[in-house]
């Protein structure tokens, strides 16, 4: 019975990694669609979001079944509950990628990126894709050094997010109302995508250390047990 239980926990981890890989594909395609006005690519992201949602629901159902049948306690209970929370964050990351793709589609055949902000959004997109790839690797390996690099990338995205607001609120901004709205929304979606990744990283640190305060401790380097 214990062997079956541990197999179920491993299944939870593999499903989390699968969803994270799908989210990585989604944000990569969404940022490329946003930067190039590729409406076909944007449509792929929008349609694929339903797959991420379904995978998240399936994982949640598995976790709830484990809670009901196995009645885990102590760390095993934390693993299952944390998986539910991570699943929710990954699903929201998929939503952010979909929102970026929707912006690209809504402005087609025009470019969704307002003039003067192309390099900023290009960099934000690159960082979000980097964050997504690192998050999938973190869930796959539980190497907490990756969690630190995710937080570093999030800091860079936050700075870019702030620069977008400074740009559109500045006296030199000549963009129309639609361009201002697009820039504001797109920047927010990129920033929230990374925030959810940081949230997941903190939960992985918590599982490794058993201390939520330790999630912000940059001295945490040791790989954590399977989740």
mmCIF file with all atom_site columns, C-alpha atoms in Angstrom:
data_model
loop_
_atom_site.group_PDB
_atom_site.id
_atom_site.type_symbol
_atom_site.label_atom_id
_atom_site.label_alt_id
_atom_site.label_comp_id
_atom_site.label_asym_id
_atom_site.label_entity_id
_atom_site.label_seq_id
_atom_site.pdbx_PDB_ins_code
_atom_site.Cartn_x
_atom_site.Cartn_y
_atom_site.Cartn_z
_atom_site.occupancy
_atom_site.B_iso_or_equiv
_atom_site.pdbx_formal_charge
_atom_site.auth_seq_id
_atom_site.auth_comp_id
_atom_site.auth_asym_id
_atom_site.auth_atom_id
_atom_site.pdbx_PDB_model_num
ATOM 1   C CA . UNK A 1 1   ? 0.000  0.000  0.000   1.00 0.00 ? 1   UNK A CA 1
ATOM 2   C CA . UNK A 1 2   ? 2.846  2.378  0.853   1.00 0.00 ? 2   UNK A CA 1
ATOM 3   C CA . UNK A 1 3   ? 4.463  1.667  -2.504  1.00 0.00 ? 3   UNK A CA 1
ATOM 4   C CA . UNK A 1 4   ? 1.224  2.601  -4.274  1.00 0.00 ? 4   UNK A CA 1
ATOM 5   C CA . UNK A 1 5   ? 1.061  5.814  -2.268  1.00 0.00 ? 5   UNK A CA 1
ATOM 6   C CA . UNK A 1 6   ? 4.588  6.843  -3.248  1.00 0.00 ? 6   UNK A CA 1
ATOM 7   C CA . UNK A 1 7   ? 3.835  6.004  -6.861  1.00 0.00 ? 7   UNK A CA 1
ATOM 8   C CA . UNK A 1 8   ? 0.861  8.351  -6.648  1.00 0.00 ? 8   UNK A CA 1
ATOM 9   C CA . UNK A 1 9   ? 3.107  11.122 -5.307  1.00 0.00 ? 9   UNK A CA 1
ATOM 10  C CA . UNK A 1 10  ? 5.524  10.565 -8.178  1.00 0.00 ? 10  UNK A CA 1
ATOM 11  C CA . UNK A 1 11  ? 2.576  10.776 -10.558 1.00 0.00 ? 11  UNK A CA 1
ATOM 12  C CA . UNK A 1 12  ? 1.671  14.139 -9.031  1.00 0.00 ? 12  UNK A CA 1
ATOM 13  C CA . UNK A 1 13  ? 5.192  15.420 -9.643  1.00 0.00 ? 13  UNK A CA 1
ATOM 14  C CA . UNK A 1 14  ? 5.292  14.200 -13.251 1.00 0.00 ? 14  UNK A CA 1
ATOM 15  C CA . UNK A 1 15  ? 1.963  15.884 -13.945 1.00 0.00 ? 15  UNK A CA 1
ATOM 16  C CA . UNK A 1 16  ? 3.193  19.164 -12.501 1.00 0.00 ? 16  UNK A CA 1
ATOM 17  C CA . UNK A 1 17  ? 6.249  18.990 -14.754 1.00 0.00 ? 17  UNK A CA 1
ATOM 18  C CA . UNK A 1 18  ? 4.027  18.219 -17.750 1.00 0.00 ? 18  UNK A CA 1
ATOM 19  C CA . UNK A 1 19  ? 1.862  21.269 -17.078 1.00 0.00 ? 19  UNK A CA 1
ATOM 20  C CA . UNK A 1 20  ? 4.942  23.443 -16.569 1.00 0.00 ? 20  UNK A CA 1
ATOM 21  C CA . UNK A 1 21  ? 6.309  22.270 -19.934 1.00 0.00 ? 21  UNK A CA 1
ATOM 22  C CA . UNK A 1 22  ? 3.004  23.191 -21.601 1.00 0.00 ? 22  UNK A CA 1
ATOM 23  C CA . UNK A 1 23  ? 3.103  26.608 -19.956 1.00 0.00 ? 23  UNK A CA 1
ATOM 24  C CA . UNK A 1 24  ? 6.634  27.108 -21.296 1.00 0.00 ? 24  UNK A CA 1
ATOM 25  C CA . UNK A 1 25  ? 5.443  26.351 -24.812 1.00 0.00 ? 25  UNK A CA 1
ATOM 26  C CA . UNK A 1 26  ? 2.490  28.693 -24.339 1.00 0.00 ? 26  UNK A CA 1
ATOM 27  C CA . UNK A 1 27  ? 4.505  31.707 -23.170 1.00 0.00 ? 27  UNK A CA 1
ATOM 28  C CA . UNK A 1 28  ? 7.150  31.155 -25.840 1.00 0.00 ? 28  UNK A CA 1
ATOM 29  C CA . UNK A 1 29  ? 4.513  31.135 -28.591 1.00 0.00 ? 29  UNK A CA 1
ATOM 30  C CA . UNK A 1 30  ? 2.532  33.984 -27.039 1.00 0.00 ? 30  UNK A CA 1
ATOM 31  C CA . UNK A 1 31  ? 5.511  36.332 -26.814 1.00 0.00 ? 31  UNK A CA 1
ATOM 32  C CA . UNK A 1 32  ? 6.549  35.505 -30.370 1.00 0.00 ? 32  UNK A CA 1
ATOM 33  C CA . UNK A 1 33  ? 3.006  36.119 -31.597 1.00 0.00 ? 33  UNK A CA 1
ATOM 34  C CA . UNK A 1 34  ? 2.886  39.404 -29.678 1.00 0.00 ? 34  UNK A CA 1
ATOM 35  C CA . UNK A 1 35  ? 6.179  40.578 -31.124 1.00 0.00 ? 35  UNK A CA 1
ATOM 36  C CA . UNK A 1 36  ? 5.496  39.616 -34.734 1.00 0.00 ? 36  UNK A CA 1
ATOM 37  C CA . UNK A 1 37  ? 1.695  39.891 -35.009 1.00 0.00 ? 37  UNK A CA 1
ATOM 38  C CA . UNK A 1 38  ? 1.527  36.203 -35.918 1.00 0.00 ? 38  UNK A CA 1
ATOM 39  C CA . UNK A 1 39  ? -2.208 35.640 -35.540 1.00 0.00 ? 39  UNK A CA 1
ATOM 40  C CA . UNK A 1 40  ? -1.966 31.926 -36.357 1.00 0.00 ? 40  UNK A CA 1
ATOM 41  C CA . UNK A 1 41  ? 0.523  31.421 -33.535 1.00 0.00 ? 41  UNK A CA 1
ATOM 42  C CA . UNK A 1 42  ? -1.679 33.469 -31.217 1.00 0.00 ? 42  UNK A CA 1
ATOM 43  C CA . UNK A 1 43  ? -4.621 31.223 -32.047 1.00 0.00 ? 43  UNK A CA 1
ATOM 44  C CA . UNK A 1 44  ? -2.556 28.165 -31.175 1.00 0.00 ? 44  UNK A CA 1
ATOM 45  C CA . UNK A 1 45  ? -1.858 29.577 -27.720 1.00 0.00 ? 45  UNK A CA 1
ATOM 46  C CA . UNK A 1 46  ? -5.486 30.472 -27.123 1.00 0.00 ? 46  UNK A CA 1
ATOM 47  C CA . UNK A 1 47  ? -6.742 27.053 -28.177 1.00 0.00 ? 47  UNK A CA 1
ATOM 48  C CA . UNK A 1 48  ? -4.050 25.188 -26.211 1.00 0.00 ? 48  UNK A CA 1
ATOM 49  C CA . UNK A 1 49  ? -4.956 26.937 -22.967 1.00 0.00 ? 49  UNK A CA 1
ATOM 50  C CA . UNK A 1 50  ? -7.881 24.541 -22.603 1.00 0.00 ? 50  UNK A CA 1
ATOM 51  C CA . UNK A 1 51  ? -5.372 21.663 -22.510 1.00 0.00 ? 51  UNK A CA 1
ATOM 52  C CA . UNK A 1 52  ? -3.482 23.309 -19.639 1.00 0.00 ? 52  UNK A CA 1
ATOM 53  C CA . UNK A 1 53  ? -6.764 23.857 -17.807 1.00 0.00 ? 53  UNK A CA 1
ATOM 54  C CA . UNK A 1 54  ? -7.773 20.219 -18.288 1.00 0.00 ? 54  UNK A CA 1
ATOM 55  C CA . UNK A 1 55  ? -4.389 18.952 -17.101 1.00 0.00 ? 55  UNK A CA 1
ATOM 56  C CA . UNK A 1 56  ? -4.636 21.127 -13.995 1.00 0.00 ? 56  UNK A CA 1
ATOM 57  C CA . UNK A 1 57  ? -8.121 19.787 -13.220 1.00 0.00 ? 57  UNK A CA 1
ATOM 58  C CA . UNK A 1 58  ? -6.938 16.200 -13.662 1.00 0.00 ? 58  UNK A CA 1
ATOM 59  C CA . UNK A 1 59  ? -4.025 16.792 -11.304 1.00 0.00 ? 59  UNK A CA 1
ATOM 60  C CA . UNK A 1 60  ? -6.331 18.376 -8.729  1.00 0.00 ? 60  UNK A CA 1
ATOM 61  C CA . UNK A 1 61  ? -8.652 15.382 -8.938  1.00 0.00 ? 61  UNK A CA 1
ATOM 62  C CA . UNK A 1 62  ? -5.701 13.027 -8.382  1.00 0.00 ? 62  UNK A CA 1
ATOM 63  C CA . UNK A 1 63  ? -4.535 15.051 -5.374  1.00 0.00 ? 63  UNK A CA 1
ATOM 64  C CA . UNK A 1 64  ? -8.015 15.050 -3.865  1.00 0.00 ? 64  UNK A CA 1
ATOM 65  C CA . UNK A 1 65  ? -8.267 11.289 -4.407  1.00 0.00 ? 65  UNK A CA 1
ATOM 66  C CA . UNK A 1 66  ? -4.948 10.828 -2.580  1.00 0.00 ? 66  UNK A CA 1
ATOM 67  C CA . UNK A 1 67  ? -6.215 12.936 0.311   1.00 0.00 ? 67  UNK A CA 1
ATOM 68  C CA . UNK A 1 68  ? -9.424 10.930 0.523   1.00 0.00 ? 68  UNK A CA 1
ATOM 69  C CA . UNK A 1 69  ? -7.979 7.431  0.151   1.00 0.00 ? 69  UNK A CA 1
ATOM 70  C CA . UNK A 1 70  ? -4.506 7.686  1.673   1.00 0.00 ? 70  UNK A CA 1
ATOM 71  C CA . UNK A 1 71  ? -5.178 10.327 4.350   1.00 0.00 ? 71  UNK A CA 1
ATOM 72  C CA . UNK A 1 72  ? -1.552 11.524 4.319   1.00 0.00 ? 72  UNK A CA 1
ATOM 73  C CA . UNK A 1 73  ? -0.084 13.279 7.348   1.00 0.00 ? 73  UNK A CA 1
ATOM 74  C CA . UNK A 1 74  ? 2.934  15.484 8.110   1.00 0.00 ? 74  UNK A CA 1
ATOM 75  C CA . UNK A 1 75  ? 5.187  16.084 5.110   1.00 0.00 ? 75  UNK A CA 1
ATOM 76  C CA . UNK A 1 76  ? 3.182  13.826 2.796   1.00 0.00 ? 76  UNK A CA 1
ATOM 77  C CA . UNK A 1 77  ? 0.154  15.995 3.469   1.00 0.00 ? 77  UNK A CA 1
ATOM 78  C CA . UNK A 1 78  ? 2.159  19.125 2.700   1.00 0.00 ? 78  UNK A CA 1
ATOM 79  C CA . UNK A 1 79  ? 3.270  17.618 -0.594  1.00 0.00 ? 79  UNK A CA 1
ATOM 80  C CA . UNK A 1 80  ? -0.282 16.970 -1.772  1.00 0.00 ? 80  UNK A CA 1
ATOM 81  C CA . UNK A 1 81  ? -1.680 20.299 -0.577  1.00 0.00 ? 81  UNK A CA 1
ATOM 82  C CA . UNK A 1 82  ? 1.246  22.173 -2.103  1.00 0.00 ? 82  UNK A CA 1
ATOM 83  C CA . UNK A 1 83  ? 0.699  20.357 -5.397  1.00 0.00 ? 83  UNK A CA 1
ATOM 84  C CA . UNK A 1 84  ? -2.855 21.706 -5.464  1.00 0.00 ? 84  UNK A CA 1
ATOM 85  C CA . UNK A 1 85  ? -1.570 25.239 -4.958  1.00 0.00 ? 85  UNK A CA 1
ATOM 86  C CA . UNK A 1 86  ? 1.194  24.851 -7.536  1.00 0.00 ? 86  UNK A CA 1
ATOM 87  C CA . UNK A 1 87  ? -1.327 23.516 -10.026 1.00 0.00 ? 87  UNK A CA 1
ATOM 88  C CA . UNK A 1 88  ? -3.433 26.648 -9.566  1.00 0.00 ? 88  UNK A CA 1
ATOM 89  C CA . UNK A 1 89  ? -0.417 28.911 -10.140 1.00 0.00 ? 89  UNK A CA 1
ATOM 90  C CA . UNK A 1 90  ? 0.593  27.039 -13.288 1.00 0.00 ? 90  UNK A CA 1
ATOM 91  C CA . UNK A 1 91  ? -2.945 27.326 -14.613 1.00 0.00 ? 91  UNK A CA 1
ATOM 92  C CA . UNK A 1 92  ? -2.852 31.083 -14.032 1.00 0.00 ? 92  UNK A CA 1
ATOM 93  C CA . UNK A 1 93  ? 0.483  31.297 -15.853 1.00 0.00 ? 93  UNK A CA 1
ATOM 94  C CA . UNK A 1 94  ? -1.194 29.623 -18.803 1.00 0.00 ? 94  UNK A CA 1
ATOM 95  C CA . UNK A 1 95  ? -3.928 32.242 -18.595 1.00 0.00 ? 95  UNK A CA 1
ATOM 96  C CA . UNK A 1 96  ? -1.362 35.056 -18.710 1.00 0.00 ? 96  UNK A CA 1
ATOM 97  C CA . UNK A 1 97  ? 0.165  33.568 -21.850 1.00 0.00 ? 97  UNK A CA 1
ATOM 98  C CA . UNK A 1 98  ? -3.311 33.322 -23.363 1.00 0.00 ? 98  UNK A CA 1
ATOM 99  C CA . UNK A 1 99  ? -4.023 36.985 -22.521 1.00 0.00 ? 99  UNK A CA 1
ATOM 100 C CA . UNK A 1 100 ? -0.832 38.055 -24.307 1.00 0.00 ? 100 UNK A CA 1
ATOM 101 C CA . UNK A 1 101 ? -1.852 36.021 -27.332 1.00 0.00 ? 101 UNK A CA 1
ATOM 102 C CA . UNK A 1 102 ? -5.321 37.572 -27.271 1.00 0.00 ? 102 UNK A CA 1
ATOM 103 C CA . UNK A 1 103 ? -3.770 41.038 -27.411 1.00 0.00 ? 103 UNK A CA 1
ATOM 104 C CA . UNK A 1 104 ? -1.796 40.010 -30.478 1.00 0.00 ? 104 UNK A CA 1
ATOM 105 C CA . UNK A 1 105 ? -4.926 38.637 -32.128 1.00 0.00 ? 105 UNK A CA 1
ATOM 106 C CA . UNK A 1 106 ? -7.076 41.648 -31.280 1.00 0.00 ? 106 UNK A CA 1
ATOM 107 C CA . UNK A 1 107 ? -4.664 44.085 -32.954 1.00 0.00 ? 107 UNK A CA 1
ATOM 108 C CA . UNK A 1 108 ? -3.993 42.003 -36.076 1.00 0.00 ? 108 UNK A CA 1
ATOM 109 C CA . UNK A 1 109 ? -2.892 42.955 -38.717 1.00 0.00 ? 109 UNK A CA 1
ATOM 110 C CA . UNK A 1 110 ? -1.344 45.840 -36.768 1.00 0.00 ? 110 UNK A CA 1
ATOM 111 C CA . UNK A 1 111 ? 1.465  45.323 -34.280 1.00 0.00 ? 111 UNK A CA 1
ATOM 112 C CA . UNK A 1 112 ? 0.296  44.998 -30.684 1.00 0.00 ? 112 UNK A CA 1
ATOM 113 C CA . UNK A 1 113 ? 3.542  46.460 -29.341 1.00 0.00 ? 113 UNK A CA 1
ATOM 114 C CA . UNK A 1 114 ? 3.322  50.273 -29.263 1.00 0.00 ? 114 UNK A CA 1
ATOM 115 C CA . UNK A 1 115 ? 6.101  52.254 -30.901 1.00 0.00 ? 115 UNK A CA 1
ATOM 116 C CA . UNK A 1 116 ? 9.030  52.918 -28.633 1.00 0.00 ? 116 UNK A CA 1
ATOM 117 C CA . UNK A 1 117 ? 8.465  49.820 -26.487 1.00 0.00 ? 117 UNK A CA 1
ATOM 118 C CA . UNK A 1 118 ? 9.509  46.985 -28.784 1.00 0.00 ? 118 UNK A CA 1
ATOM 119 C CA . UNK A 1 119 ? 12.868 46.342 -27.120 1.00 0.00 ? 119 UNK A CA 1
ATOM 120 C CA . UNK A 1 120 ? 11.273 46.444 -23.669 1.00 0.00 ? 120 UNK A CA 1
ATOM 121 C CA . UNK A 1 121 ? 8.605  43.893 -24.508 1.00 0.00 ? 121 UNK A CA 1
ATOM 122 C CA . UNK A 1 122 ? 11.069 41.737 -26.414 1.00 0.00 ? 122 UNK A CA 1
ATOM 123 C CA . UNK A 1 123 ? 13.198 41.526 -23.291 1.00 0.00 ? 123 UNK A CA 1
ATOM 124 C CA . UNK A 1 124 ? 10.192 40.912 -21.027 1.00 0.00 ? 124 UNK A CA 1
ATOM 125 C CA . UNK A 1 125 ? 9.139  38.066 -23.281 1.00 0.00 ? 125 UNK A CA 1
ATOM 126 C CA . UNK A 1 126 ? 12.617 36.544 -23.245 1.00 0.00 ? 126 UNK A CA 1
ATOM 127 C CA . UNK A 1 127 ? 12.719 36.702 -19.466 1.00 0.00 ? 127 UNK A CA 1
ATOM 128 C CA . UNK A 1 128 ? 9.269  35.147 -19.081 1.00 0.00 ? 128 UNK A CA 1
ATOM 129 C CA . UNK A 1 129 ? 10.267 32.249 -21.326 1.00 0.00 ? 129 UNK A CA 1
ATOM 130 C CA . UNK A 1 130 ? 13.464 31.859 -19.308 1.00 0.00 ? 130 UNK A CA 1
ATOM 131 C CA . UNK A 1 131 ? 11.462 31.851 -16.076 1.00 0.00 ? 131 UNK A CA 1
ATOM 132 C CA . UNK A 1 132 ? 9.063  29.227 -17.413 1.00 0.00 ? 132 UNK A CA 1
ATOM 133 C CA . UNK A 1 133 ? 11.886 26.931 -18.498 1.00 0.00 ? 133 UNK A CA 1
ATOM 134 C CA . UNK A 1 134 ? 13.618 27.295 -15.155 1.00 0.00 ? 134 UNK A CA 1
ATOM 135 C CA . UNK A 1 135 ? 10.385 26.601 -13.307 1.00 0.00 ? 135 UNK A CA 1
ATOM 136 C CA . UNK A 1 136 ? 9.829  23.369 -15.221 1.00 0.00 ? 136 UNK A CA 1
ATOM 137 C CA . UNK A 1 137 ? 13.402 22.362 -14.381 1.00 0.00 ? 137 UNK A CA 1
ATOM 138 C CA . UNK A 1 138 ? 12.868 23.266 -10.718 1.00 0.00 ? 138 UNK A CA 1
ATOM 139 C CA . UNK A 1 139 ? 9.798  21.049 -10.531 1.00 0.00 ? 139 UNK A CA 1
ATOM 140 C CA . UNK A 1 140 ? 11.700 18.300 -12.323 1.00 0.00 ? 140 UNK A CA 1
ATOM 141 C CA . UNK A 1 141 ? 14.860 18.392 -10.180 1.00 0.00 ? 141 UNK A CA 1
ATOM 142 C CA . UNK A 1 142 ? 13.980 20.318 -6.966  1.00 0.00 ? 142 UNK A CA 1
ATOM 143 C CA . UNK A 1 143 ? 17.325 22.124 -7.256  1.00 0.00 ? 143 UNK A CA 1
ATOM 144 C CA . UNK A 1 144 ? 16.718 25.192 -5.085  1.00 0.00 ? 144 UNK A CA 1
ATOM 145 C CA . UNK A 1 145 ? 19.446 27.189 -6.790  1.00 0.00 ? 145 UNK A CA 1
ATOM 146 C CA . UNK A 1 146 ? 17.041 27.406 -9.721  1.00 0.00 ? 146 UNK A CA 1
ATOM 147 C CA . UNK A 1 147 ? 14.478 29.010 -7.430  1.00 0.00 ? 147 UNK A CA 1
ATOM 148 C CA . UNK A 1 148 ? 16.930 31.805 -6.696  1.00 0.00 ? 148 UNK A CA 1
ATOM 149 C CA . UNK A 1 149 ? 17.534 32.448 -10.400 1.00 0.00 ? 149 UNK A CA 1
ATOM 150 C CA . UNK A 1 150 ? 13.774 32.643 -10.962 1.00 0.00 ? 150 UNK A CA 1
ATOM 151 C CA . UNK A 1 151 ? 13.514 35.362 -8.338  1.00 0.00 ? 151 UNK A CA 1
ATOM 152 C CA . UNK A 1 152 ? 16.424 37.235 -9.944  1.00 0.00 ? 152 UNK A CA 1
ATOM 153 C CA . UNK A 1 153 ? 14.701 37.157 -13.337 1.00 0.00 ? 153 UNK A CA 1
ATOM 154 C CA . UNK A 1 154 ? 11.475 38.333 -11.717 1.00 0.00 ? 154 UNK A CA 1
ATOM 155 C CA . UNK A 1 155 ? 13.314 41.373 -10.341 1.00 0.00 ? 155 UNK A CA 1
ATOM 156 C CA . UNK A 1 156 ? 14.438 42.233 -13.878 1.00 0.00 ? 156 UNK A CA 1
ATOM 157 C CA . UNK A 1 157 ? 10.879 41.861 -15.174 1.00 0.00 ? 157 UNK A CA 1
ATOM 158 C CA . UNK A 1 158 ? 9.593  44.104 -12.391 1.00 0.00 ? 158 UNK A CA 1
ATOM 159 C CA . UNK A 1 159 ? 12.033 46.809 -13.454 1.00 0.00 ? 159 UNK A CA 1
ATOM 160 C CA . UNK A 1 160 ? 10.904 46.547 -17.071 1.00 0.00 ? 160 UNK A CA 1
ATOM 161 C CA . UNK A 1 161 ? 7.271  46.637 -15.953 1.00 0.00 ? 161 UNK A CA 1
ATOM 162 C CA . UNK A 1 162 ? 7.950  49.859 -14.075 1.00 0.00 ? 162 UNK A CA 1
ATOM 163 C CA . UNK A 1 163 ? 9.719  51.334 -17.099 1.00 0.00 ? 163 UNK A CA 1
ATOM 164 C CA . UNK A 1 164 ? 6.629  50.724 -19.244 1.00 0.00 ? 164 UNK A CA 1
ATOM 165 C CA . UNK A 1 165 ? 4.471  52.705 -16.832 1.00 0.00 ? 165 UNK A CA 1
ATOM 166 C CA . UNK A 1 166 ? 7.043  55.484 -16.680 1.00 0.00 ? 166 UNK A CA 1
ATOM 167 C CA . UNK A 1 167 ? 7.055  55.569 -20.485 1.00 0.00 ? 167 UNK A CA 1
ATOM 168 C CA . UNK A 1 168 ? 3.289  55.755 -21.029 1.00 0.00 ? 168 UNK A CA 1
ATOM 169 C CA . UNK A 1 169 ? 2.837  58.276 -18.213 1.00 0.00 ? 169 UNK A CA 1
ATOM 170 C CA . UNK A 1 170 ? 5.689  60.488 -19.372 1.00 0.00 ? 170 UNK A CA 1
ATOM 171 C CA . UNK A 1 171 ? 5.274  63.813 -21.151 1.00 0.00 ? 171 UNK A CA 1
ATOM 172 C CA . UNK A 1 172 ? 6.965  62.464 -24.273 1.00 0.00 ? 172 UNK A CA 1
ATOM 173 C CA . UNK A 1 173 ? 4.427  59.660 -24.759 1.00 0.00 ? 173 UNK A CA 1
ATOM 174 C CA . UNK A 1 174 ? 2.449  60.254 -27.947 1.00 0.00 ? 174 UNK A CA 1
ATOM 175 C CA . UNK A 1 175 ? 0.636  56.949 -28.152 1.00 0.00 ? 175 UNK A CA 1
ATOM 176 C CA . UNK A 1 176 ? -3.111 56.777 -28.654 1.00 0.00 ? 176 UNK A CA 1
ATOM 177 C CA . UNK A 1 177 ? -5.439 55.499 -25.950 1.00 0.00 ? 177 UNK A CA 1
ATOM 178 C CA . UNK A 1 178 ? -5.488 51.978 -27.433 1.00 0.00 ? 178 UNK A CA 1
ATOM 179 C CA . UNK A 1 179 ? -1.683 51.855 -27.468 1.00 0.00 ? 179 UNK A CA 1
ATOM 180 C CA . UNK A 1 180 ? -1.568 52.981 -23.850 1.00 0.00 ? 180 UNK A CA 1
ATOM 181 C CA . UNK A 1 181 ? -4.062 50.315 -22.819 1.00 0.00 ? 181 UNK A CA 1
ATOM 182 C CA . UNK A 1 182 ? -2.244 47.613 -24.802 1.00 0.00 ? 182 UNK A CA 1
ATOM 183 C CA . UNK A 1 183 ? 1.117  48.529 -23.277 1.00 0.00 ? 183 UNK A CA 1
ATOM 184 C CA . UNK A 1 184 ? -0.303 48.614 -19.766 1.00 0.00 ? 184 UNK A CA 1
ATOM 185 C CA . UNK A 1 185 ? -2.120 45.292 -20.077 1.00 0.00 ? 185 UNK A CA 1
ATOM 186 C CA . UNK A 1 186 ? 0.724  43.474 -21.818 1.00 0.00 ? 186 UNK A CA 1
ATOM 187 C CA . UNK A 1 187 ? 3.227  44.654 -19.239 1.00 0.00 ? 187 UNK A CA 1
ATOM 188 C CA . UNK A 1 188 ? 0.942  43.544 -16.439 1.00 0.00 ? 188 UNK A CA 1
ATOM 189 C CA . UNK A 1 189 ? 0.462  40.087 -17.985 1.00 0.00 ? 189 UNK A CA 1
ATOM 190 C CA . UNK A 1 190 ? 4.221  39.604 -18.338 1.00 0.00 ? 190 UNK A CA 1
ATOM 191 C CA . UNK A 1 191 ? 4.796  40.764 -14.763 1.00 0.00 ? 191 UNK A CA 1
ATOM 192 C CA . UNK A 1 192 ? 2.058  38.556 -13.297 1.00 0.00 ? 192 UNK A CA 1
ATOM 193 C CA . UNK A 1 193 ? 3.363  35.522 -15.222 1.00 0.00 ? 193 UNK A CA 1
ATOM 194 C CA . UNK A 1 194 ? 6.704  35.843 -13.453 1.00 0.00 ? 194 UNK A CA 1
ATOM 195 C CA . UNK A 1 195 ? 5.041  36.547 -10.099 1.00 0.00 ? 195 UNK A CA 1
ATOM 196 C CA . UNK A 1 196 ? 3.194  33.224 -10.277 1.00 0.00 ? 196 UNK A CA 1
ATOM 197 C CA . UNK A 1 197 ? 6.483  31.479 -11.087 1.00 0.00 ? 197 UNK A CA 1
ATOM 198 C CA . UNK A 1 198 ? 8.066  33.009 -7.985  1.00 0.00 ? 198 UNK A CA 1
ATOM 199 C CA . UNK A 1 199 ? 5.074  31.839 -5.953  1.00 0.00 ? 199 UNK A CA 1
ATOM 200 C CA . UNK A 1 200 ? 5.634  28.275 -7.145  1.00 0.00 ? 200 UNK A CA 1
ATOM 201 C CA . UNK A 1 201 ? 9.358  28.518 -6.417  1.00 0.00 ? 201 UNK A CA 1
ATOM 202 C CA . UNK A 1 202 ? 8.621  29.610 -2.847  1.00 0.00 ? 202 UNK A CA 1
ATOM 203 C CA . UNK A 1 203 ? 6.336  26.623 -2.359  1.00 0.00 ? 203 UNK A CA 1
ATOM 204 C CA . UNK A 1 204 ? 9.059  24.255 -3.536  1.00 0.00 ? 204 UNK A CA 1
ATOM 205 C CA . UNK A 1 205 ? 11.494 25.865 -1.078  1.00 0.00 ? 205 UNK A CA 1
ATOM 206 C CA . UNK A 1 206 ? 8.906  25.452 1.661   1.00 0.00 ? 206 UNK A CA 1
ATOM 207 C CA . UNK A 1 207 ? 8.657  21.715 0.954   1.00 0.00 ? 207 UNK A CA 1
ATOM 208 C CA . UNK A 1 208 ? 12.427 21.387 1.084   1.00 0.00 ? 208 UNK A CA 1
ATOM 209 C CA . UNK A 1 209 ? 12.908 23.334 4.308   1.00 0.00 ? 209 UNK A CA 1
ATOM 210 C CA . UNK A 1 210 ? 9.567  22.973 6.111   1.00 0.00 ? 210 UNK A CA 1
ATOM 211 C CA . UNK A 1 211 ? 9.783  26.659 6.915   1.00 0.00 ? 211 UNK A CA 1
ATOM 212 C CA . UNK A 1 212 ? 7.780  29.210 4.939   1.00 0.00 ? 212 UNK A CA 1
ATOM 213 C CA . UNK A 1 213 ? 10.070 32.017 6.139   1.00 0.00 ? 213 UNK A CA 1
ATOM 214 C CA . UNK A 1 214 ? 12.933 30.057 4.654   1.00 0.00 ? 214 UNK A CA 1
ATOM 215 C CA . UNK A 1 215 ? 11.391 30.521 1.220   1.00 0.00 ? 215 UNK A CA 1
ATOM 216 C CA . UNK A 1 216 ? 13.120 33.893 1.151   1.00 0.00 ? 216 UNK A CA 1
ATOM 217 C CA . UNK A 1 217 ? 16.418 32.568 2.494   1.00 0.00 ? 217 UNK A CA 1
ATOM 218 C CA . UNK A 1 218 ? 18.997 32.769 -0.296  1.00 0.00 ? 218 UNK A CA 1
ATOM 219 C CA . UNK A 1 219 ? 21.237 30.333 1.561   1.00 0.00 ? 219 UNK A CA 1
ATOM 220 C CA . UNK A 1 220 ? 18.929 27.442 0.631   1.00 0.00 ? 220 UNK A CA 1
ATOM 221 C CA . UNK A 1 221 ? 20.805 25.424 -1.986  1.00 0.00 ? 221 UNK A CA 1
ATOM 222 C CA . UNK A 1 222 ? 20.214 21.749 -1.311  1.00 0.00 ? 222 UNK A CA 1
ATOM 223 C CA . UNK A 1 223 ? 17.921 19.748 -3.629  1.00 0.00 ? 223 UNK A CA 1
ATOM 224 C CA . UNK A 1 224 ? 14.586 18.902 -2.036  1.00 0.00 ? 224 UNK A CA 1
ATOM 225 C CA . UNK A 1 225 ? 12.882 15.502 -1.945  1.00 0.00 ? 225 UNK A CA 1
ATOM 226 C CA . UNK A 1 226 ? 10.409 14.558 -4.636  1.00 0.00 ? 226 UNK A CA 1
ATOM 227 C CA . UNK A 1 227 ? 7.131  16.455 -4.843  1.00 0.00 ? 227 UNK A CA 1
#
